[in-house]
Amino acid sequence: MAAEAQTQRMALSFNLNGKPTALEVEPHVDLLRLLRETLGLTGAKRSCDLQVCGACTVLVDGRPVSSCTLLAFEVRGRDVVTIEGLRGEGLSGEGAHPLMRSFIDHAGFQCGYCTPGMILAAASLLDEEPSPTEARVREYLDGNICRCTGYKKIVESVLGAAGGEG
Amino acid sequence: MLRPFRLHEPTTVEEATSLLADLGDAARPYAGGTELLLVMKAGVLAYDHLVNVKTVAGLAGIELDAGVLRIGAAVTHRELESSAVLRERFALLASVERRVANVRVRNVGTLGGNLCFAEPHSDPGTALLLYDASVEVAGPSGRRTIAVEALASGPYETALADDELLTRIDVPELPAGMAGAYLKFGYHQRPTLGVGVAVRLSGGARPAIEDVRVALGSVSPRPLRLRDVEDRLRGCSTADAVALASGDAGDLAAAASEAVDDLHGSAEYKRHVTKVYLGRALEQAIEAALAAGPERGA
Ligand SMILES: Cc1cc2nc3c(=O)[nH]c(=O)nc-3n(C[C@H](O)[C@H](O)[C@H](O)COP(=O)(O)OP(=O)(O)OC[C@H]3O[C@@H](n4cnc5c(N)ncnc54)[C@H](O)[C@@H]3O)c2cc1C
């Protein structure tokens, strides 16, 4: 059977970083492409494109997903939070998200490519489990890959934000 | 990048299966897309039409019905890992679900999609064999039941016809007193090996293996129940059984494993880890059955 010639447009309304957003998408457009290319939010990165590395992590209804492989229409009626939405009032100000402050205080990043995904995944964990053990942090984040830090500082950053030790 | 396709969002099983029947090879069911979209992005498969199973009524939810857990095909791994009834009455399956893939794939991927993709490195595909689970399948001419054991016919191949939809996974509780363990091993995203063992012990000071189920997956093109190994272990004292697992019962498992060479390692290597992990899983299953204590020997 031949492909349908005319393009299919779907209405899409959702909350993006707390703001109601309405547009049209074709069904084959992935969320990451919509965020980066249409909406100008480049915090989430396309890296492995296979849901393995976590660089494209965003939160949908508070839970991490790989936006590289989630079709954009799937977020209709839902809450999407990207790293830009978690930003608060600036990185050094009082309004910064506790995880961001903790990543700075513990030197939890080097090149920074994986950091948005790490912080969003960690935010979801702390939302569900405010005081996770180190083992739990490592288990929850084992699908977010970092090629610089060796993970020690990242785990310390997350535990720091959780326990308030940092 | 994905090529354009047309998305269909049927609301009934009948509508979905007649769409699949009408569109034929040009269409595929689509659930979480965590497998399907990857093969489409890679250009391995191309479909002009995807049929969203998540809009079909009746494919959501987890229910316990007279000792049988009825899992809608569109239920995600996350829903399973966080389900109270799973944790309380299907602890083994819950522990498997918690360890599938990564947190992001578990949030989106469904159990139905996992089973229908028949990727040989599936954890639930193996673990469900311990429960004698079955699936309900609907097609244009009605519904039928397929044992999970007969569902995957080979790598990426199932007993489903192209116009059939998997609607439900039925998981009977393990028999009273039976408890088990599922171990996975590997260095890639997906397991190199998965071994599940469930045992029911007889009472007394020197407990014996009254009944046992053994399932093996990932090393082979499809998950397997190892009935010869079960027969070898049944009736043995727990101490003898553990010794046998590293002896001839382990050799039986290795021989029956249908292990193949692939990216995860050679067939020979997989036969070796099969034997090692059979022993470990058996020991943990015995511990779990001892801990489950009260019903033992009832
Ligand atoms: C990075 C990564 C790591 C993974 N690691 C593991 C692991 O450790 N262990 C493990 O077990 N699995 C693993 N998986 C597999 C994962 O469990 C599956 O991707 C997921 O469950 C598939 O579900 P889905 O809803 O996304 O399926 P989809 O991608 O939507 O569909 C998969 C296939 O099933 C068909 N299908 C879907 N639903 C139905 C239905 N109701 N009826 C008929 N056909 C249907 C589709 O047509 C398609 O062919 C991993 C996957 C990834 C991407």
PDB file of N, CA, C and O in Angstrom, chain A residues 30-93:
ATOM      1  N   ASP A  30       9.461  13.416  16.798  1.00  0.00           N
ATOM      2  CA  ASP A  30       9.742  13.049  18.185  1.00  0.00           C
ATOM      3  C   ASP A  30       9.785  14.298  19.060  1.00  0.00           C
ATOM      4  O   ASP A  30       9.987  15.417  18.572  1.00  0.00           O
ATOM      5  N   LEU A  31       9.594  14.074  20.356  1.00  0.00           N
ATOM      6  CA  LEU A  31       9.511  15.190  21.302  1.00  0.00           C
ATOM      7  C   LEU A  31      10.796  16.009  21.310  1.00  0.00           C
ATOM      8  O   LEU A  31      10.765  17.235  21.408  1.00  0.00           O
ATOM      9  N   LEU A  32      11.931  15.342  21.202  1.00  0.00           N
ATOM     10  CA  LEU A  32      13.210  16.068  21.245  1.00  0.00           C
ATOM     11  C   LEU A  32      13.318  17.043  20.067  1.00  0.00           C
ATOM     12  O   LEU A  32      13.753  18.184  20.222  1.00  0.00           O
ATOM     13  N   ARG A  33      12.904  16.587  18.895  1.00  0.00           N
ATOM     14  CA  ARG A  33      12.948  17.454  17.713  1.00  0.00           C
ATOM     15  C   ARG A  33      12.010  18.653  17.899  1.00  0.00           C
ATOM     16  O   ARG A  33      12.369  19.792  17.583  1.00  0.00           O
ATOM     17  N   LEU A  34      10.827  18.394  18.445  1.00  0.00           N
ATOM     18  CA  LEU A  34       9.887  19.491  18.693  1.00  0.00           C
ATOM     19  C   LEU A  34      10.487  20.504  19.672  1.00  0.00           C
ATOM     20  O   LEU A  34      10.440  21.711  19.455  1.00  0.00           O
ATOM     21  N   LEU A  35      11.068  19.996  20.750  1.00  0.00           N
ATOM     22  CA  LEU A  35      11.626  20.884  21.774  1.00  0.00           C
ATOM     23  C   LEU A  35      12.786  21.700  21.223  1.00  0.00           C
ATOM     24  O   LEU A  35      12.848  22.916  21.403  1.00  0.00           O
ATOM     25  N   ARG A  36      13.689  21.038  20.545  1.00  0.00           N
ATOM     26  CA  ARG A  36      14.916  21.716  20.106  1.00  0.00           C
ATOM     27  C   ARG A  36      14.685  22.584  18.880  1.00  0.00           C
ATOM     28  O   ARG A  36      15.149  23.723  18.821  1.00  0.00           O
ATOM     29  N   GLU A  37      13.954  22.041  17.888  1.00  0.00           N
ATOM     30  CA  GLU A  37      13.901  22.727  16.593  1.00  0.00           C
ATOM     31  C   GLU A  37      12.709  23.654  16.458  1.00  0.00           C
ATOM     32  O   GLU A  37      12.796  24.664  15.780  1.00  0.00           O
ATOM     33  N   THR A  38      11.586  23.320  17.107  1.00  0.00           N
ATOM     34  CA  THR A  38      10.413  24.191  16.985  1.00  0.00           C
ATOM     35  C   THR A  38      10.316  25.139  18.178  1.00  0.00           C
ATOM     36  O   THR A  38       9.985  26.301  18.017  1.00  0.00           O
ATOM     37  N   LEU A  39      10.632  24.639  19.362  1.00  0.00           N
ATOM     38  CA  LEU A  39      10.404  25.443  20.560  1.00  0.00           C
ATOM     39  C   LEU A  39      11.686  26.067  21.111  1.00  0.00           C
ATOM     40  O   LEU A  39      11.642  26.819  22.082  1.00  0.00           O
ATOM     41  N   GLY A  40      12.819  25.759  20.503  1.00  0.00           N
ATOM     42  CA  GLY A  40      14.063  26.447  20.864  1.00  0.00           C
ATOM     43  C   GLY A  40      14.642  26.072  22.216  1.00  0.00           C
ATOM     44  O   GLY A  40      15.458  26.804  22.775  1.00  0.00           O
ATOM     45  N   LEU A  41      14.225  24.923  22.761  1.00  0.00           N
ATOM     46  CA  LEU A  41      14.770  24.495  24.050  1.00  0.00           C
ATOM     47  C   LEU A  41      15.853  23.444  23.789  1.00  0.00           C
ATOM     48  O   LEU A  41      15.551  22.301  23.450  1.00  0.00           O
ATOM     49  N   THR A  42      17.106  23.847  23.950  1.00  0.00           N
ATOM     50  CA  THR A  42      18.203  22.978  23.518  1.00  0.00           C
ATOM     51  C   THR A  42      18.927  22.307  24.682  1.00  0.00           C
ATOM     52  O   THR A  42      19.998  21.751  24.505  1.00  0.00           O
ATOM     53  N   GLY A  43      18.334  22.362  25.872  1.00  0.00           N
ATOM     54  CA  GLY A  43      18.971  21.720  27.023  1.00  0.00           C
ATOM     55  C   GLY A  43      19.065  20.211  26.864  1.00  0.00           C
ATOM     56  O   GLY A  43      20.085  19.596  27.166  1.00  0.00           O
ATOM     57  N   ALA A  44      18.001  19.596  26.359  1.00  0.00           N
ATOM     58  CA  ALA A  44      18.025  18.149  26.093  1.00  0.00           C
ATOM     59  C   ALA A  44      18.806  17.920  24.804  1.00  0.00           C
ATOM     60  O   ALA A  44      18.647  18.666  23.831  1.00  0.00           O
ATOM     61  N   LYS A  45      19.673  16.920  24.810  1.00  0.00           N
ATOM     62  CA  LYS A  45      20.588  16.675  23.678  1.00  0.00           C
ATOM     63  C   LYS A  45      20.233  15.386  22.953  1.00  0.00           C
ATOM     64  O   LYS A  45      19.825  14.410  23.589  1.00  0.00           O
ATOM     65  N   ARG A  46      20.463  15.367  21.629  1.00  0.00           N
ATOM     66  CA  ARG A  46      20.351  14.098  20.924  1.00  0.00           C
ATOM     67  C   ARG A  46      21.741  13.464  20.921  1.00  0.00           C
ATOM     68  O   ARG A  46      22.691  14.034  20.411  1.00  0.00           O
ATOM     69  N   SER A  47      21.843  12.293  21.485  1.00  0.00           N
ATOM     70  CA  SER A  47      23.158  11.653  21.534  1.00  0.00           C
ATOM     71  C   SER A  47      23.070  10.248  20.946  1.00  0.00           C
ATOM     72  O   SER A  47      23.271  10.051  19.764  1.00  0.00           O
ATOM     73  N   CYS A  48      22.725   9.235  21.750  1.00  0.00           N
ATOM     74  CA  CYS A  48      22.717   7.871  21.198  1.00  0.00           C
ATOM     75  C   CYS A  48      21.517   7.628  20.291  1.00  0.00           C
ATOM     76  O   CYS A  48      21.570   6.821  19.381  1.00  0.00           O
ATOM     77  N   ASP A  49      20.419   8.340  20.560  1.00  0.00           N
ATOM     78  CA  ASP A  49      19.168   8.188  19.794  1.00  0.00           C
ATOM     79  C   ASP A  49      18.547   6.795  19.963  1.00  0.00           C
ATOM     80  O   ASP A  49      17.765   6.363  19.129  1.00  0.00           O
ATOM     81  N   LEU A  50      18.938   6.095  21.025  1.00  0.00           N
ATOM     82  CA  LEU A  50      18.487   4.705  21.256  1.00  0.00           C
ATOM     83  C   LEU A  50      17.917   4.499  22.661  1.00  0.00           C
ATOM     84  O   LEU A  50      17.726   3.368  23.084  1.00  0.00           O
ATOM     85  N   GLN A  51      17.731   5.587  23.430  1.00  0.00           N
ATOM     86  CA  GLN A  51      17.216   5.491  24.802  1.00  0.00           C
ATOM     87  C   GLN A  51      18.193   4.822  25.757  1.00  0.00           C
ATOM     88  O   GLN A  51      17.798   4.298  26.801  1.00  0.00           O
ATOM     89  N   VAL A  52      19.455   4.831  25.392  1.00  0.00           N
ATOM     90  CA  VAL A  52      20.465   4.205  26.236  1.00  0.00           C
ATOM     91  C   VAL A  52      21.181   5.248  27.097  1.00  0.00           C
ATOM     92  O   VAL A  52      21.453   5.013  28.269  1.00  0.00           O
ATOM     93  N   CYS A  53      21.486   6.439  26.533  1.00  0.00           N
ATOM     94  CA  CYS A  53      22.449   7.326  27.197  1.00  0.00           C
ATOM     95  C   CYS A  53      21.834   8.323  28.163  1.00  0.00           C
ATOM     96  O   CYS A  53      22.488   8.765  29.097  1.00  0.00           O
ATOM     97  N   GLY A  54      20.586   8.743  27.927  1.00  0.00           N
ATOM     98  CA  GLY A  54      19.932   9.667  28.857  1.00  0.00           C
ATOM     99  C   GLY A  54      20.177  11.148  28.595  1.00  0.00           C
ATOM    100  O   GLY A  54      19.657  11.990  29.325  1.00  0.00           O
ATOM    101  N   ALA A  55      20.937  11.505  27.556  1.00  0.00           N
ATOM    102  CA  ALA A  55      21.220  12.920  27.297  1.00  0.00           C
ATOM    103  C   ALA A  55      19.959  13.686  26.880  1.00  0.00           C
ATOM    104  O   ALA A  55      19.897  14.904  27.006  1.00  0.00           O
ATOM    105  N   CYS A  56      18.948  12.982  26.391  1.00  0.00           N
ATOM    106  CA  CYS A  56      17.715  13.641  25.913  1.00  0.00           C
ATOM    107  C   CYS A  56      16.610  13.599  26.953  1.00  0.00           C
ATOM    108  O   CYS A  56      15.460  13.896  26.650  1.00  0.00           O
ATOM    109  N   THR A  57      16.949  13.211  28.188  1.00  0.00           N
ATOM    110  CA  THR A  57      15.927  13.051  29.238  1.00  0.00           C
ATOM    111  C   THR A  57      15.118  14.325  29.461  1.00  0.00           C
ATOM    112  O   THR A  57      15.683  15.413  29.626  1.00  0.00           O
ATOM    113  N   VAL A  58      13.802  14.196  29.473  1.00  0.00           N
ATOM    114  CA  VAL A  58      12.925  15.255  29.977  1.00  0.00           C
ATOM    115  C   VAL A  58      11.904  14.569  30.891  1.00  0.00           C
ATOM    116  O   VAL A  58      11.799  13.341  30.894  1.00  0.00           O
ATOM    117  N   LEU A  59      11.184  15.364  31.671  1.00  0.00           N
ATOM    118  CA  LEU A  59      10.173  14.777  32.553  1.00  0.00           C
ATOM    119  C   LEU A  59       8.790  14.926  31.931  1.00  0.00           C
ATOM    120  O   LEU A  59       8.423  16.021  31.475  1.00  0.00           O
ATOM    121  N   VAL A  60       8.044  13.839  31.886  1.00  0.00           N
ATOM    122  CA  VAL A  60       6.645  13.887  31.456  1.00  0.00           C
ATOM    123  C   VAL A  60       5.820  13.439  32.656  1.00  0.00           C
ATOM    124  O   VAL A  60       6.022  12.334  33.175  1.00  0.00           O
ATOM    125  N   ASP A  61       4.927  14.321  33.103  1.00  0.00           N
ATOM    126  CA  ASP A  61       4.188  14.090  34.343  1.00  0.00           C
ATOM    127  C   ASP A  61       5.145  13.691  35.473  1.00  0.00           C
ATOM    128  O   ASP A  61       4.873  12.774  36.256  1.00  0.00           O
ATOM    129  N   GLY A  62       6.282  14.346  35.498  1.00  0.00           N
ATOM    130  CA  GLY A  62       7.231  14.167  36.594  1.00  0.00           C
ATOM    131  C   GLY A  62       8.177  12.993  36.459  1.00  0.00           C
ATOM    132  O   GLY A  62       9.047  12.804  37.299  1.00  0.00           O
ATOM    133  N   ARG A  63       8.025  12.189  35.404  1.00  0.00           N
ATOM    134  CA  ARG A  63       8.867  10.988  35.263  1.00  0.00           C
ATOM    135  C   ARG A  63       9.763  11.094  34.042  1.00  0.00           C
ATOM    136  O   ARG A  63       9.331  11.562  32.991  1.00  0.00           O
ATOM    137  N   PRO A  64      10.999  10.604  34.147  1.00  0.00           N
ATOM    138  CA  PRO A  64      11.936  10.728  33.029  1.00  0.00           C
ATOM    139  C   PRO A  64      11.561   9.869  31.831  1.00  0.00           C
ATOM    140  O   PRO A  64      11.134   8.726  31.977  1.00  0.00           O
ATOM    141  N   VAL A  65      11.697  10.441  30.648  1.00  0.00           N
ATOM    142  CA  VAL A  65      11.532   9.694  29.404  1.00  0.00           C
ATOM    143  C   VAL A  65      12.671  10.095  28.468  1.00  0.00           C
ATOM    144  O   VAL A  65      13.300  11.135  28.650  1.00  0.00           O
ATOM    145  N   SER A  66      12.918   9.258  27.469  1.00  0.00           N
ATOM    146  CA  SER A  66      13.882   9.595  26.427  1.00  0.00           C
ATOM    147  C   SER A  66      13.126  10.342  25.333  1.00  0.00           C
ATOM    148  O   SER A  66      12.375   9.743  24.568  1.00  0.00           O
ATOM    149  N   SER A  67      13.333  11.657  25.258  1.00  0.00           N
ATOM    150  CA  SER A  67      12.557  12.433  24.286  1.00  0.00           C
ATOM    151  C   SER A  67      12.981  12.135  22.849  1.00  0.00           C
ATOM    152  O   SER A  67      12.264  12.456  21.921  1.00  0.00           O
ATOM    153  N   CYS A  68      14.141  11.486  22.667  1.00  0.00           N
ATOM    154  CA  CYS A  68      14.600  11.139  21.311  1.00  0.00           C
ATOM    155  C   CYS A  68      13.696  10.125  20.655  1.00  0.00           C
ATOM    156  O   CYS A  68      13.636  10.026  19.431  1.00  0.00           O
ATOM    157  N   THR A  69      12.990   9.320  21.464  1.00  0.00           N
ATOM    158  CA  THR A  69      12.209   8.213  20.913  1.00  0.00           C
ATOM    159  C   THR A  69      10.752   8.272  21.376  1.00  0.00           C
ATOM    160  O   THR A  69       9.993   7.345  21.158  1.00  0.00           O
ATOM    161  N   LEU A  70      10.377   9.369  22.027  1.00  0.00           N
ATOM    162  CA  LEU A  70       8.970   9.530  22.389  1.00  0.00           C
ATOM    163  C   LEU A  70       8.328  10.433  21.341  1.00  0.00           C
ATOM    164  O   LEU A  70       8.793  11.550  21.111  1.00  0.00           O
ATOM    165  N   LEU A  71       7.264   9.954  20.704  1.00  0.00           N
ATOM    166  CA  LEU A  71       6.601  10.788  19.700  1.00  0.00           C
ATOM    167  C   LEU A  71       5.969  11.988  20.402  1.00  0.00           C
ATOM    168  O   LEU A  71       5.355  11.850  21.466  1.00  0.00           O
ATOM    169  N   ALA A  72       6.115  13.157  19.783  1.00  0.00           N
ATOM    170  CA  ALA A  72       5.680  14.401  20.435  1.00  0.00           C
ATOM    171  C   ALA A  72       4.192  14.377  20.775  1.00  0.00           C
ATOM    172  O   ALA A  72       3.789  14.854  21.837  1.00  0.00           O
ATOM    173  N   PHE A  73       3.365  13.782  19.901  1.00  0.00           N
ATOM    174  CA  PHE A  73       1.920  13.826  20.162  1.00  0.00           C
ATOM    175  C   PHE A  73       1.559  13.134  21.478  1.00  0.00           C
ATOM    176  O   PHE A  73       0.507  13.392  22.061  1.00  0.00           O
ATOM    177  N   GLU A  74       2.445  12.252  21.953  1.00  0.00           N
ATOM    178  CA  GLU A  74       2.165  11.506  23.184  1.00  0.00           C
ATOM    179  C   GLU A  74       2.055  12.389  24.426  1.00  0.00           C
ATOM    180  O   GLU A  74       1.555  11.944  25.456  1.00  0.00           O
ATOM    181  N   VAL A  75       2.562  13.628  24.351  1.00  0.00           N
ATOM    182  CA  VAL A  75       2.503  14.464  25.555  1.00  0.00           C
ATOM    183  C   VAL A  75       1.226  15.306  25.603  1.00  0.00           C
ATOM    184  O   VAL A  75       1.093  16.181  26.461  1.00  0.00           O
ATOM    185  N   ARG A  76       0.270  15.015  24.728  1.00  0.00           N
ATOM    186  CA  ARG A  76      -0.979  15.803  24.764  1.00  0.00           C
ATOM    187  C   ARG A  76      -1.603  15.711  26.154  1.00  0.00           C
ATOM    188  O   ARG A  76      -1.712  14.620  26.732  1.00  0.00           O
ATOM    189  N   GLY A  77      -1.973  16.881  26.655  1.00  0.00           N
ATOM    190  CA  GLY A  77      -2.618  16.962  27.963  1.00  0.00           C
ATOM    191  C   GLY A  77      -1.700  16.709  29.146  1.00  0.00           C
ATOM    192  O   GLY A  77      -2.162  16.620  30.283  1.00  0.00           O
ATOM    193  N   ARG A  78      -0.402  16.602  28.904  1.00  0.00           N
ATOM    194  CA  ARG A  78       0.495  16.247  30.009  1.00  0.00           C
ATOM    195  C   ARG A  78       1.444  17.390  30.342  1.00  0.00           C
ATOM    196  O   ARG A  78       1.503  18.397  29.644  1.00  0.00           O
ATOM    197  N   ASP A  79       2.174  17.216  31.447  1.00  0.00           N
ATOM    198  CA  ASP A  79       3.152  18.222  31.883  1.00  0.00           C
ATOM    199  C   ASP A  79       4.537  17.805  31.445  1.00  0.00           C
ATOM    200  O   ASP A  79       4.997  16.722  31.813  1.00  0.00           O
ATOM    201  N   VAL A  80       5.202  18.663  30.705  1.00  0.00           N
ATOM    202  CA  VAL A  80       6.573  18.383  30.278  1.00  0.00           C
ATOM    203  C   VAL A  80       7.498  19.393  30.961  1.00  0.00           C
ATOM    204  O   VAL A  80       7.225  20.596  30.952  1.00  0.00           O
ATOM    205  N   VAL A  81       8.544  18.884  31.579  1.00  0.00           N
ATOM    206  CA  VAL A  81       9.544  19.770  32.188  1.00  0.00           C
ATOM    207  C   VAL A  81      10.898  19.462  31.575  1.00  0.00           C
ATOM    208  O   VAL A  81      11.341  18.306  31.545  1.00  0.00           O
ATOM    209  N   THR A  82      11.539  20.503  31.055  1.00  0.00           N
ATOM    210  CA  THR A  82      12.901  20.361  30.536  1.00  0.00           C
ATOM    211  C   THR A  82      13.844  21.029  31.534  1.00  0.00           C
ATOM    212  O   THR A  82      13.388  21.678  32.487  1.00  0.00           O
ATOM    213  N   ILE A  83      15.125  20.907  31.304  1.00  0.00           N
ATOM    214  CA  ILE A  83      16.078  21.502  32.239  1.00  0.00           C
ATOM    215  C   ILE A  83      15.852  23.019  32.339  1.00  0.00           C
ATOM    216  O   ILE A  83      16.040  23.603  33.407  1.00  0.00           O
ATOM    217  N   GLU A  84      15.386  23.627  31.253  1.00  0.00           N
ATOM    218  CA  GLU A  84      15.130  25.076  31.283  1.00  0.00           C
ATOM    219  C   GLU A  84      14.031  25.403  32.300  1.00  0.00           C
ATOM    220  O   GLU A  84      14.055  26.458  32.935  1.00  0.00           O
ATOM    221  N   GLY A  85      13.089  24.490  32.461  1.00  0.00           N
ATOM    222  CA  GLY A  85      11.958  24.719  33.362  1.00  0.00           C
ATOM    223  C   GLY A  85      12.305  24.477  34.811  1.00  0.00           C
ATOM    224  O   GLY A  85      11.596  24.897  35.723  1.00  0.00           O
ATOM    225  N   LEU A  86      13.397  23.789  35.035  1.00  0.00           N
ATOM    226  CA  LEU A  86      13.811  23.486  36.407  1.00  0.00           C
ATOM    227  C   LEU A  86      14.749  24.579  36.921  1.00  0.00           C
ATOM    228  O   LEU A  86      15.241  24.509  38.024  1.00  0.00           O
ATOM    229  N   ARG A  87      14.965  25.596  36.091  1.00  0.00           N
ATOM    230  CA  ARG A  87      16.069  26.492  36.335  1.00  0.00           C
ATOM    231  C   ARG A  87      15.880  27.450  37.502  1.00  0.00           C
ATOM    232  O   ARG A  87      16.856  27.929  38.083  1.00  0.00           O
ATOM    233  N   GLY A  88      14.647  27.759  37.845  1.00  0.00           N
ATOM    234  CA  GLY A  88      14.451  28.714  38.929  1.00  0.00           C
ATOM    235  C   GLY A  88      14.913  30.097  38.519  1.00  0.00           C
ATOM    236  O   GLY A  88      14.753  30.496  37.364  1.00  0.00           O
ATOM    237  N   GLU A  89      15.521  30.832  39.452  1.00  0.00           N
ATOM    238  CA  GLU A  89      15.879  32.233  39.157  1.00  0.00           C
ATOM    239  C   GLU A  89      17.348  32.397  38.836  1.00  0.00           C
ATOM    240  O   GLU A  89      17.987  33.358  39.248  1.00  0.00           O
ATOM    241  N   GLY A  90      17.935  31.450  38.174  1.00  0.00           N
ATOM    242  CA  GLY A  90      19.345  31.604  37.822  1.00  0.00           C
ATOM    243  C   GLY A  90      20.200  30.647  38.617  1.00  0.00           C
ATOM    244  O   GLY A  90      19.845  30.241  39.715  1.00  0.00           O
ATOM    245  N   LEU A  91      21.335  30.329  38.052  1.00  0.00           N
ATOM    246  CA  LEU A  91      22.138  29.258  38.632  1.00  0.00           C
ATOM    247  C   LEU A  91      22.732  29.603  39.979  1.00  0.00           C
ATOM    248  O   LEU A  91      22.907  28.746  40.830  1.00  0.00           O
ATOM    249  N   SER A  92      23.045  30.867  40.207  1.00  0.00           N
ATOM    250  CA  SER A  92      23.714  31.176  41.465  1.00  0.00           C
ATOM    251  C   SER A  92      22.759  31.806  42.470  1.00  0.00           C
ATOM    252  O   SER A  92      23.067  31.890  43.646  1.00  0.00           O
ATOM    253  N   GLY A  93      21.586  32.205  41.991  1.00  0.00           N
ATOM    254  CA  GLY A  93      20.656  32.884  42.890  1.00  0.00           C
ATOM    255  C   GLY A  93      19.972  31.927  43.844  1.00  0.00           C
ATOM    256  O   GLY A  93      20.092  30.711  43.738  1.00  0.00           O
TER     257      GLY A  93
END
